[in-house]
Amino acid sequence: MEFLDLPPATHAVGSVRLPGSKSLSNRFLLLAALAEGETAIRDLLLSDDVERMLEALMALGIDWRRGEDNDFQVSGADGVFPVKQAELFLGNAGTAFRPLTAALALSNGHYRLSGVPRMHERPIGDLVDALRQLGADIRYLGNEGFPPLEIRPAAIRAGGRVTVRGEASSQFLTALLMALPLTGAGTTVEVVGELISKPYIDITLKLMAHFGVAVEREGWREFRLPAGARYRSPGTVFVEGDASSASYFLAAGAIAGGPVRVEGVGRDSIQGDVRFAEALAAMGARIDMGPNWIEARAPTDGHLKAIDLDCNHIPDAAMTLAVAALFAEGTTRLRNIASWRVKETDRIAAMAAELRKLGATVEEGADYIAVSGGLTFVPNASIDTYDDHRMAMCFSLACLGGVPLRINDPQCVNKTFPEYFERFAGLVAPVIAIDGPSASGKGTVAARVAARLGFHYLDSGALYRLVALAAIRAGVPLEDGPALARIAETLPASFEDGRILLAGEEATEAIRSEACSAGSSKVAAHPAVRAALLGRQRAYRQAPGLVAEGRDMGSVVFPDASIKVFLTATVGARAERRHKQLIDKGMSVSIDTLLRDLRERDARDSARSVAPLQKCADAELLDTTAMTVEEAVEWVVARARQRLPQAVARP
Ligand code: DC
């Protein structure tokens, strides 16, 4: 089993650009596929569930192309799908399975739809019953009421009334509404029983209207589709950031200082889960909102309070509240969440079991969960994730209890948010990236800044120097990229109290030799070596933060660094400093030789094709030609105090 160990953390600060919303991405894709005309979809979410939808649409004859980044172009079929026979595998993507079932049931073709075993345990009977009222021929291939399904050609009865049950999942009503324009007839849908998760229906109606189909609704009971309704592409559509994904970061800000800002959703969002911010505010968090961003900070007195909340309107984000509850005074009750039981896993049972591993007192009922706060966290809990992305993401917050914890099978976040853990690390372990040319003094400055702030320190140049040293010792030519990359991959390097060890042997001095200096800049020019060292460098990012120095810290290794400094000095000043250092060590080298060597290394580091030495656009220039080391350290520490006030608040 794979796992991810999260180190203890106490502060969360920074900002996160959210990935696109899953709900919007899959709805836009289906509507664009059924519409007349070409639709450009900007900022589509790239995740497992969206990939299942894209694959299915391709199998059904829909022409879509990926453009730059997350932009897609979809040629609509203007009605039913061109391919009349297909087998579709839809993984565990409810947002693909339900709407495609409805659209295909009205498409007069022969299709089979299946998913992962859990998908076959998630009910779909309410949707099938509704579609059968229209004459659809749908058969269960496994258990009655559950996928997999077979759909056969059938004469669809146009118009009239259809009933659909609303208590198990709002996705059944969404699926039915989105598919009904395929019949061309005016149809009235009546919801039987209490409709849950109403904000999701709101999203569906808004997107349908955007594609030219206006549904009239009578409260949440009756929905009327006009006769002759047809989807027409609105041209270009933009996918908002995922409001459910925002919940983890906002909660982190509320629990652990903040401010944490999410960008991509805000006051103008059409997603119901933005109301998660209100729930946090009710717990005492300080929330600020703009049209397209939300920011969360801990309460002024630092203490969150328990809440008692009907969570029907925010079913997904409510999971995040269950974990935030551990940090609140009192017992938090989250009610009206029966739908949790039929999601990616039985989320009420899973949540209760895993919260208890952290030491929490939890009461679970058919449709509620109660979690006691004020917890002393049990260290080293091993959290199971049940193939449920939201379990993995919300439990990551528990490391803010100041304890290490393990998240099992962390890759389940790929369902909606493949880069989740990197983004989370960015908040709890901010990076100060200091790049610059050789002998600029950045190593000394970075090490002292790290010591002042109590941050971890990464001397990335030492890794390249160690690869050069190991290669020279093993007789590997410094031009042999693949052989050097193999050395880099398994480099037995360790850093202990300022000492640098290679295979357990002291190499602190050896890697500073002129041979290693020249060798490391040759070694560093091989793309394969750089790739081999990337993961190792990123692993240094741990709470409370990291000061990383090198050539490409801000541009490649930590592009989301909170502070980026390009530290330099004239080549003359650098040669003089190195000259003085060498004299102090009792060595004598001519200043002209040093100047020539520095110029050669600058040229090689700047001219190489991968990760060249450069000042990235968002880095600040610090020219230390006329500065002392202390002044340079002060300059960086002052920036850190200003930008990362919570992270560096300790004495
Ligand atoms: O910072 P330093 O002088 O110890 O670095 C040694 C060599 O490694 C230098 O020639 C450039 C290379 N290097 C790099 O390419 N990327 C880094 N992040 C750090 C160093």
XYZ file of C-alpha atoms and ligand atoms in Angstrom:
671
model
C 0.000 0.000 0.000
C 1.207 3.488 -0.782
C 1.157 6.134 1.901
C 2.154 9.707 2.546
C 3.619 10.793 5.876
C 2.635 14.309 6.837
C 4.949 15.991 9.317
C 3.431 17.981 12.169
C 2.437 21.531 11.323
C 1.100 24.430 13.309
C 0.634 27.303 10.871
C -1.044 27.668 7.498
C -0.563 30.782 5.433
C -0.531 31.623 1.729
C -2.721 31.468 -1.310
C -3.865 28.697 -3.610
C -5.182 28.863 -7.151
C -7.906 26.206 -7.246
C -8.244 23.563 -9.946
C -11.464 23.671 -11.971
C -14.685 22.408 -10.439
C -15.522 18.760 -11.107
C -19.274 19.399 -11.116
C -18.936 22.194 -13.645
C -16.353 20.397 -15.784
C -18.416 17.267 -16.374
C -21.656 19.184 -16.870
C -20.037 21.534 -19.387
C -18.553 18.604 -21.298
C -21.886 16.827 -21.639
C -23.806 19.970 -22.577
C -21.147 20.917 -25.136
C -21.357 17.397 -26.592
C -25.143 17.552 -26.982
C -25.233 21.142 -28.243
C -25.211 22.547 -31.706
C -21.872 24.191 -32.509
C -18.357 24.347 -31.136
C -17.717 25.073 -27.466
C -14.402 26.231 -26.058
C -14.091 25.167 -22.418
C -11.435 27.064 -20.492
C -9.779 25.852 -17.255
C -11.303 22.367 -17.361
C -10.372 20.221 -14.371
C -7.891 17.516 -15.337
C -8.624 14.630 -13.007
C -9.750 11.008 -13.089
C -13.490 11.729 -13.083
C -13.213 14.222 -15.909
C -11.004 11.852 -17.876
C -13.711 9.168 -17.611
C -16.181 11.627 -19.129
C -13.763 12.652 -21.894
C -13.073 8.997 -22.787
C -16.793 8.213 -22.847
C -17.558 11.167 -25.109
C -14.825 10.100 -27.499
C -16.216 6.549 -27.576
C -19.639 8.036 -28.346
C -18.299 9.851 -31.397
C -17.889 13.334 -29.951
C -14.966 15.209 -31.390
C -13.041 17.039 -28.684
C -9.503 18.379 -28.680
C -7.218 19.620 -25.981
C -5.623 22.979 -26.618
C -3.164 24.781 -24.424
C -3.055 23.979 -20.721
C -6.563 23.134 -19.530
C -8.460 24.508 -22.522
C -10.639 22.158 -24.565
C -12.654 22.474 -27.759
C -15.761 20.306 -28.166
C -17.710 19.873 -31.436
C -21.311 19.298 -30.408
C -23.427 16.538 -31.964
C -26.542 18.744 -31.967
C -28.706 16.100 -30.311
C -28.103 12.427 -29.698
C -24.674 10.767 -29.874
C -23.441 9.682 -33.334
C -22.141 6.277 -32.146
C -25.057 3.890 -31.579
C -23.279 1.044 -29.866
C -20.631 1.331 -27.163
C -19.279 -0.103 -23.926
C -18.353 2.577 -21.418
C -16.230 2.224 -18.305
C -16.823 5.145 -15.972
C -14.665 4.347 -12.968
C -16.173 5.838 -9.824
C -17.337 9.024 -11.513
C -20.921 9.662 -10.436
C -20.920 12.963 -12.345
C -20.247 10.975 -15.533
C -22.289 7.838 -14.838
C -25.646 9.392 -13.982
C -25.932 12.051 -16.713
C -24.605 9.680 -19.398
C -27.123 7.020 -18.365
C -29.940 9.507 -18.915
C -28.596 10.923 -22.170
C -27.911 7.456 -23.621
C -31.302 6.112 -22.523
C -32.869 8.747 -24.792
C -30.388 8.210 -27.663
C -31.909 5.135 -29.323
C -28.733 3.054 -29.214
C -27.280 -0.003 -27.537
C -24.873 0.755 -24.695
C -23.349 -0.853 -21.646
C -22.143 1.238 -18.716
C -19.978 -0.056 -15.899
C -17.559 1.213 -13.268
C -15.304 0.162 -10.422
C -16.796 -2.204 -7.792
C -17.802 0.741 -5.550
C -19.713 2.313 -8.457
C -21.706 -0.929 -8.623
C -22.722 -0.410 -4.978
C -23.966 3.129 -5.537
C -27.742 3.198 -6.214
C -29.118 4.336 -9.565
C -32.628 2.853 -9.361
C -34.367 6.213 -8.870
C -32.955 7.477 -12.152
C -33.701 4.275 -14.053
C -37.313 4.337 -12.767
C -37.724 7.886 -14.040
C -36.256 7.080 -17.464
C -38.450 3.980 -17.801
C -41.509 6.199 -17.462
C -40.396 7.770 -20.741
C -40.191 4.343 -22.402
C -36.409 3.834 -22.002
C -35.221 0.220 -22.104
C -32.652 -0.104 -19.283
C -31.603 -3.396 -17.703
C -29.552 -4.136 -14.613
C -26.635 -6.438 -15.387
C -25.811 -7.091 -11.729
C -27.930 -6.205 -8.736
C -31.377 -4.702 -9.202
C -31.151 -0.931 -8.719
C -27.365 -0.661 -9.244
C -24.848 -0.445 -12.107
C -23.669 -1.999 -14.371
C -26.430 -1.205 -16.855
C -27.439 -2.138 -20.362
C -29.399 0.326 -22.448
C -31.237 -0.823 -25.575
C -32.874 1.134 -28.403
C -36.405 2.154 -27.443
C -39.211 4.385 -28.633
C -39.228 7.338 -26.261
C -42.583 8.767 -25.277
C -42.424 12.479 -25.842
C -43.869 14.986 -23.418
C -46.057 14.608 -20.376
C -44.975 14.144 -16.791
C -42.148 12.196 -15.201
C -41.543 11.662 -11.503
C -38.147 11.219 -9.879
C -37.226 10.654 -6.265
C -35.119 13.377 -4.666
C -33.859 12.047 -1.345
C -30.968 9.789 -2.354
C -29.034 12.002 -4.759
C -29.705 15.240 -6.571
C -27.667 13.836 -9.459
C -30.686 11.823 -10.644
C -32.707 14.976 -11.191
C -29.668 16.680 -12.745
C -29.190 13.754 -15.135
C -32.841 13.699 -16.133
C -33.065 17.455 -16.682
C -29.891 17.581 -18.758
C -31.056 14.706 -20.994
C -34.674 15.755 -21.544
C -34.004 18.273 -24.347
C -33.023 15.218 -26.454
C -36.727 14.292 -26.667
C -37.616 17.659 -28.177
C -40.899 17.605 -26.276
C -42.172 19.726 -23.419
C -41.871 17.676 -20.251
C -42.673 18.291 -16.611
C -40.521 16.642 -13.961
C -42.014 16.175 -10.534
C -39.752 15.501 -7.577
C -41.092 12.972 -5.088
C -39.885 13.240 -1.501
C -37.489 15.843 -0.132
C -34.955 17.047 -2.697
C -31.442 17.027 -1.237
C -28.398 19.089 -2.238
C -30.506 21.779 -3.921
C -27.534 24.024 -4.787
C -26.359 21.379 -7.245
C -29.705 21.598 -9.077
C -29.194 25.320 -9.205
C -25.872 24.759 -10.969
C -27.528 22.394 -13.450
C -30.283 24.881 -14.292
C -27.829 27.751 -14.692
C -25.601 25.801 -17.037
C -28.562 24.552 -19.101
C -29.754 28.140 -19.446
C -26.258 29.109 -20.572
C -26.633 26.527 -23.356
C -30.029 27.938 -24.376
C -32.489 25.760 -22.436
C -34.501 27.628 -19.821
C -36.209 25.360 -17.300
C -39.076 26.840 -15.316
C -39.293 25.670 -11.774
C -42.025 25.697 -9.203
C -40.202 25.672 -5.878
C -38.120 22.503 -5.775
C -41.081 20.224 -6.686
C -41.746 20.808 -10.349
C -39.464 21.555 -13.276
C -40.874 22.315 -16.756
C -38.872 21.906 -19.930
C -40.326 23.853 -22.838
C -41.218 22.009 -26.078
C -38.577 22.330 -28.803
C -35.800 23.035 -26.275
C -32.372 22.529 -27.868
C -28.861 23.116 -26.627
C -26.826 25.717 -28.482
C -23.208 26.402 -27.720
C -22.646 29.731 -26.012
C -19.158 29.814 -27.613
C -16.674 29.968 -24.780
C -17.315 28.865 -21.203
C -15.099 29.206 -18.133
C -14.896 26.581 -15.398
C -14.788 28.136 -11.941
C -12.379 26.823 -9.328
C -13.716 23.896 -7.296
C -15.558 25.231 -4.265
C -15.448 21.875 -2.475
C -11.671 21.742 -2.917
C -11.489 25.268 -1.499
C -12.863 23.965 1.799
C -9.603 22.257 2.860
C -7.505 25.374 2.462
C -10.041 27.674 4.073
C -10.315 25.291 7.000
C -6.516 25.268 7.269
C -6.550 29.066 7.560
C -9.326 28.962 10.161
C -7.580 26.277 12.222
C -3.979 27.408 11.929
C -3.718 31.157 11.787
C -4.012 32.071 8.153
C -4.620 34.142 6.237
C -5.181 31.504 3.585
C -6.663 32.737 0.346
C -8.221 30.602 -2.383
C -8.477 32.022 -5.874
C -11.020 30.831 -8.422
C -14.215 30.993 -6.368
C -15.804 33.806 -4.421
C -18.922 35.845 -3.950
C -19.945 35.503 -7.613
C -19.611 31.707 -7.671
C -22.514 29.549 -8.813
C -21.389 26.643 -6.642
C -23.293 25.979 -3.466
C -20.189 24.842 -1.610
C -18.948 28.435 -1.312
C -21.385 28.563 1.593
C -18.903 26.404 3.462
C -17.258 29.735 4.317
C -20.389 30.700 6.272
C -20.087 27.537 8.327
C -16.477 28.411 9.139
C -17.553 31.927 10.075
C -20.137 30.406 12.410
C -17.259 28.547 14.061
C -15.608 31.903 14.648
C -13.224 32.063 11.703
C -12.645 35.455 10.086
C -13.720 35.308 6.444
C -13.189 37.859 3.695
C -14.578 37.485 0.208
C -14.147 39.086 -3.183
C -15.868 38.273 -6.460
C -13.360 35.540 -7.238
C -11.540 34.809 -3.975
C -12.147 33.855 -0.355
C -9.781 34.279 2.564
C -9.922 32.609 5.983
C -8.161 33.410 9.233
C -8.378 31.947 12.711
C -10.729 33.646 15.202
C -9.230 36.667 16.947
C -8.964 34.719 20.210
C -7.532 31.741 18.312
C -10.323 29.352 19.313
C -12.887 27.839 16.957
C -16.296 27.015 18.449
C -18.444 23.967 17.817
C -21.550 24.346 15.609
C -24.779 22.488 15.055
C -25.567 22.638 11.361
C -27.959 21.199 8.788
C -25.446 20.412 6.034
C -27.844 19.398 3.294
C -26.790 22.377 1.182
C -23.046 21.606 1.400
C -22.819 17.819 1.474
C -19.249 17.538 0.198
C -17.647 20.471 1.983
C -19.342 19.370 5.205
C -16.797 16.545 5.485
C -14.178 19.214 6.025
C -16.227 20.559 8.956
C -16.069 17.146 10.621
C -12.268 17.393 10.764
C -12.286 21.120 11.634
C -14.532 20.133 14.559
C -11.524 18.466 16.211
C -10.021 21.925 16.671
C -13.182 23.542 18.089
C -14.398 23.906 21.644
C -17.489 21.759 22.220
C -19.269 19.112 20.176
C -20.054 19.799 16.531
C -23.174 18.173 15.081
C -23.483 17.879 11.314
C -27.048 16.912 10.429
C -29.037 15.877 7.360
C -26.116 14.154 5.674
C -27.677 10.762 4.851
C -26.339 11.069 1.282
C -22.810 10.581 2.698
C -23.678 6.898 3.004
C -23.949 6.372 -0.776
C -20.984 8.437 -1.959
C -17.499 7.191 -2.916
C -17.694 5.205 0.323
C -20.049 5.203 3.304
C -18.647 8.536 4.392
C -20.362 8.654 7.797
C -18.899 5.302 8.829
C -15.502 6.060 7.316
C -15.326 9.498 8.915
C -16.251 8.143 12.347
C -13.697 5.328 12.168
C -10.816 7.563 11.117
C -11.630 10.429 13.495
C -11.515 7.944 16.343
C -7.981 6.953 15.318
C -6.971 10.547 16.083
C -8.455 10.203 19.560
C -11.809 11.895 18.931
C -15.115 11.021 20.529
C -17.594 10.525 17.689
C -21.266 9.674 17.617
C -22.713 8.503 14.338
C -26.340 8.147 13.280
C -28.199 7.278 10.087
C -28.005 10.860 8.880
C -25.749 12.754 11.258
C -22.345 12.783 12.886
C -21.301 14.454 16.152
C -17.617 15.161 16.792
C -16.130 16.394 20.085
C -13.426 18.986 19.823
C -10.601 20.248 21.971
C -8.662 17.141 21.101
C -5.229 16.035 22.210
C -4.223 14.446 18.939
C -2.903 10.895 18.905
C 0.404 11.014 17.024
C 1.218 8.764 14.077
C -2.366 7.799 13.276
C -2.571 5.799 10.059
C -5.581 7.187 8.199
C -7.363 4.989 5.661
C -8.936 6.801 2.721
C -11.454 4.257 1.306
C -10.688 5.245 -2.296
C -12.373 8.529 -1.434
C -10.532 11.690 -2.435
C -12.336 13.781 0.162
C -11.293 11.493 3.009
C -7.646 11.982 2.032
C -7.938 15.731 1.642
C -9.868 16.529 4.792
C -7.744 14.305 7.025
C -4.570 16.074 5.892
C -5.784 18.914 8.143
C -5.179 16.778 11.215
C -1.408 17.384 10.967
C -2.235 20.942 12.077
C -2.873 19.359 15.470
C 0.928 19.325 15.726
C 1.263 15.576 15.248
C 2.740 13.507 12.441
C 0.236 11.350 10.607
C 0.073 8.926 7.732
C -2.410 9.121 4.861
C -2.859 5.734 3.178
C -3.391 5.522 -0.581
C -3.019 9.285 -1.055
C -3.296 8.977 -4.845
C -7.107 8.790 -4.491
C -7.001 12.610 -4.651
C -6.507 12.186 -8.414
C -10.281 11.900 -8.683
C -10.639 15.656 -8.390
C -7.349 17.249 -7.322
C -4.116 15.544 -8.395
C -1.845 18.272 -6.948
C -3.643 18.536 -3.630
C -0.804 17.532 -1.332
C 1.702 19.857 -3.030
C -0.710 22.761 -2.585
C -1.327 21.829 1.034
C 2.413 21.617 1.730
C 2.715 25.084 0.224
C 0.507 26.458 3.008
C 1.880 24.632 6.010
C 5.514 24.745 4.899
C 6.184 28.003 3.048
C 9.345 28.201 0.970
C 11.792 31.074 0.734
C 13.699 30.514 -2.503
C 17.089 32.190 -2.837
C 18.749 31.823 -6.226
C 21.866 33.414 -7.576
C 25.250 32.905 -9.199
C 28.281 31.181 -7.696
C 29.990 32.849 -4.766
C 27.262 35.433 -4.380
C 27.065 34.604 -0.695
C 23.575 33.136 -0.987
C 24.616 29.985 0.861
C 25.698 31.887 3.958
C 22.687 34.186 3.787
C 20.218 31.320 3.294
C 21.625 29.243 6.147
C 21.459 32.202 8.528
C 17.929 33.143 7.470
C 16.842 29.552 8.089
C 18.406 29.586 11.543
C 16.784 32.921 12.410
C 13.321 31.727 11.357
C 13.619 28.165 12.634
C 13.081 26.895 9.079
C 14.663 23.913 7.365
C 17.511 24.629 4.976
C 18.309 23.150 1.567
C 21.668 23.723 -0.097
C 20.741 22.337 -3.516
C 24.197 23.086 -4.927
C 25.627 20.597 -2.448
C 23.565 17.855 -4.093
C 25.060 18.646 -7.516
C 28.509 18.839 -5.931
C 27.988 15.441 -4.293
C 26.978 13.901 -7.619
C 30.167 15.350 -9.145
C 32.283 14.015 -6.280
C 30.721 10.550 -6.458
C 31.193 10.504 -10.242
C 34.833 11.626 -10.075
C 35.550 8.970 -7.442
C 33.813 6.270 -9.496
C 35.622 7.346 -12.670
C 32.353 8.227 -14.439
C 32.930 10.858 -17.161
C 31.082 14.109 -16.443
C 29.672 14.038 -19.984
C 27.821 10.740 -19.430
C 24.316 12.024 -18.552
C 22.570 8.644 -18.067
C 25.346 7.293 -15.815
C 25.354 10.520 -13.771
C 21.567 10.346 -13.453
C 21.863 6.840 -12.012
C 24.313 8.176 -9.429
C 21.939 11.053 -8.632
C 18.957 8.723 -8.208
C 20.606 6.660 -5.504
C 22.944 9.306 -4.097
C 23.743 8.223 -0.515
C 23.870 11.811 0.755
C 22.971 13.086 4.189
C 23.152 16.434 5.942
C 23.818 16.497 9.684
C 24.305 19.678 11.726
C 25.999 21.543 8.909
C 28.115 18.519 7.920
C 27.656 16.938 4.514
C 28.127 13.182 4.228
C 28.516 10.917 1.210
C 27.912 7.246 1.996
C 28.401 8.072 5.668
C 31.781 9.752 5.091
C 32.434 13.418 5.687
C 32.490 15.313 2.372
C 31.883 18.876 3.585
C 35.296 20.126 2.502
C 35.815 17.752 -0.419
C 32.803 19.045 -2.353
C 34.136 22.622 -2.139
C 37.316 21.797 -4.060
C 37.798 23.634 -7.340
C 37.502 20.285 -9.183
C 34.089 19.657 -7.619
C 33.008 23.244 -8.237
C 33.787 22.990 -11.937
C 32.508 19.409 -12.086
C 29.191 20.222 -10.438
C 28.347 22.867 -12.984
C 28.947 20.280 -15.760
C 26.907 17.662 -13.915
C 24.091 20.157 -13.386
C 23.706 20.754 -17.117
C 22.325 17.223 -17.730
C 18.504 17.238 -17.735
C 18.383 13.646 -16.451
C 20.477 14.578 -13.404
C 18.196 17.512 -12.637
C 15.116 15.311 -12.975
C 16.645 12.693 -10.678
C 17.262 15.277 -7.945
C 13.893 17.028 -8.162
C 11.875 14.822 -5.789
C 14.707 14.753 -3.263
C 14.826 18.553 -3.172
C 11.060 18.895 -2.799
C 11.089 16.477 0.127
C 12.905 19.155 2.144
C 9.726 21.192 2.257
C 8.460 20.536 5.755
C 6.724 22.604 8.398
C 7.314 25.203 9.645
C 9.067 26.172 6.388
C 12.102 25.901 4.172
C 14.817 28.214 2.957
C 16.124 26.730 -0.290
C 19.078 28.089 -2.195
C 20.459 27.334 -5.637
C 19.876 28.322 -9.244
C 16.342 27.140 -9.976
C 14.631 27.089 -6.582
C 12.101 29.772 -7.553
C 11.771 28.820 -11.210
C 11.588 24.998 -11.203
C 11.803 23.267 -7.835
C 9.476 25.525 -5.815
C 7.652 27.696 -8.359
C 5.011 28.424 -5.695
C 7.569 29.700 -3.172
C 6.143 32.438 -0.945
C 9.246 34.593 -1.268
C 11.684 34.509 -4.170
C 14.984 36.323 -3.997
C 17.604 36.606 -6.708
C 20.750 37.290 -4.734
C 23.726 38.512 -6.687
C 26.814 40.724 -6.639
C 29.198 41.905 -9.337
C 31.625 39.255 -10.518
C 34.493 41.391 -9.126
C 32.950 41.468 -5.660
C 32.304 37.739 -5.742
C 35.881 36.961 -6.805
C 37.200 39.121 -3.987
C 35.030 37.369 -1.396
C 36.137 33.941 -2.593
C 39.778 35.133 -2.607
C 39.493 36.255 1.014
C 37.863 32.952 2.021
C 40.696 30.968 0.438
C 43.383 33.127 2.048
C 41.681 32.621 5.417
C 41.944 28.883 4.803
C 45.643 29.291 4.038
C 45.312 28.699 0.286
C 46.577 31.058 -2.345
C 44.940 31.521 -5.734
C 45.282 34.525 -8.003
C 42.267 36.762 -8.200
C 42.470 36.629 -12.005
C 42.091 32.844 -11.954
C 39.080 33.177 -9.649
C 37.547 35.792 -11.909
C 38.008 33.587 -14.973
C 36.541 30.518 -13.205
C 33.525 32.449 -11.964
C 32.831 33.869 -15.421
C 33.053 30.388 -16.946
C 30.668 28.906 -14.364
C 28.236 31.816 -14.685
C 28.213 31.303 -18.447
C 27.671 27.549 -18.149
C 24.940 27.867 -15.478
C 23.137 30.592 -17.447
C 23.460 29.097 -20.922
C 22.331 25.542 -20.237
C 19.012 24.555 -21.786
C 17.337 23.212 -18.625
C 16.671 25.326 -15.558
C 19.275 27.941 -16.417
C 20.362 30.439 -13.804
C 17.918 33.283 -14.204
C 16.019 35.807 -12.203
C 12.393 34.743 -12.554
C 9.887 37.479 -13.160
C 8.375 37.184 -9.689
C 11.714 37.192 -7.832
C 13.075 40.270 -6.086
C 16.621 41.337 -6.865
C 19.018 41.634 -3.949
C 22.375 43.029 -5.064
C 24.795 42.463 -2.198
C 27.854 44.086 -3.816
C 27.812 46.816 -1.213
C 26.149 44.892 1.604
C 27.408 42.871 4.540
C 26.122 39.366 5.147
C 24.141 40.638 8.176
C 22.441 43.291 6.062
C 21.453 40.732 3.428
C 20.087 38.382 6.119
C 18.063 41.238 7.658
C 16.656 42.107 4.258
C 15.300 38.562 3.706
C 14.082 38.141 7.299
C 12.189 41.435 7.047
C 10.463 40.192 3.876
C 9.536 36.948 5.675
C 8.110 38.841 8.665
C 6.022 40.918 6.316
C 4.727 38.132 4.056
C 4.608 35.146 6.405
C 3.718 36.793 9.694
C 2.144 33.667 11.194
C 4.829 31.271 10.054
C 7.670 33.305 11.519
C 5.912 34.650 14.592
C 7.913 32.547 17.000
C 10.882 34.240 18.735
O 25.551 26.816 -5.372
P 26.823 25.980 -5.684
O 27.957 26.803 -6.181
O 27.184 25.095 -4.549
O 26.366 25.021 -6.895
C 27.215 24.104 -7.486
C 26.848 23.892 -8.941
O 25.587 23.258 -9.033
C 26.733 25.190 -9.734
O 27.680 25.203 -10.780
C 25.392 25.174 -10.354
C 24.748 23.907 -9.958
N 23.439 24.126 -9.347
C 22.346 24.063 -10.142
O 22.466 23.877 -11.330
N 21.118 24.199 -9.613
C 20.958 24.423 -8.309
N 19.717 24.541 -7.816
C 22.084 24.538 -7.463
C 23.320 24.389 -8.022
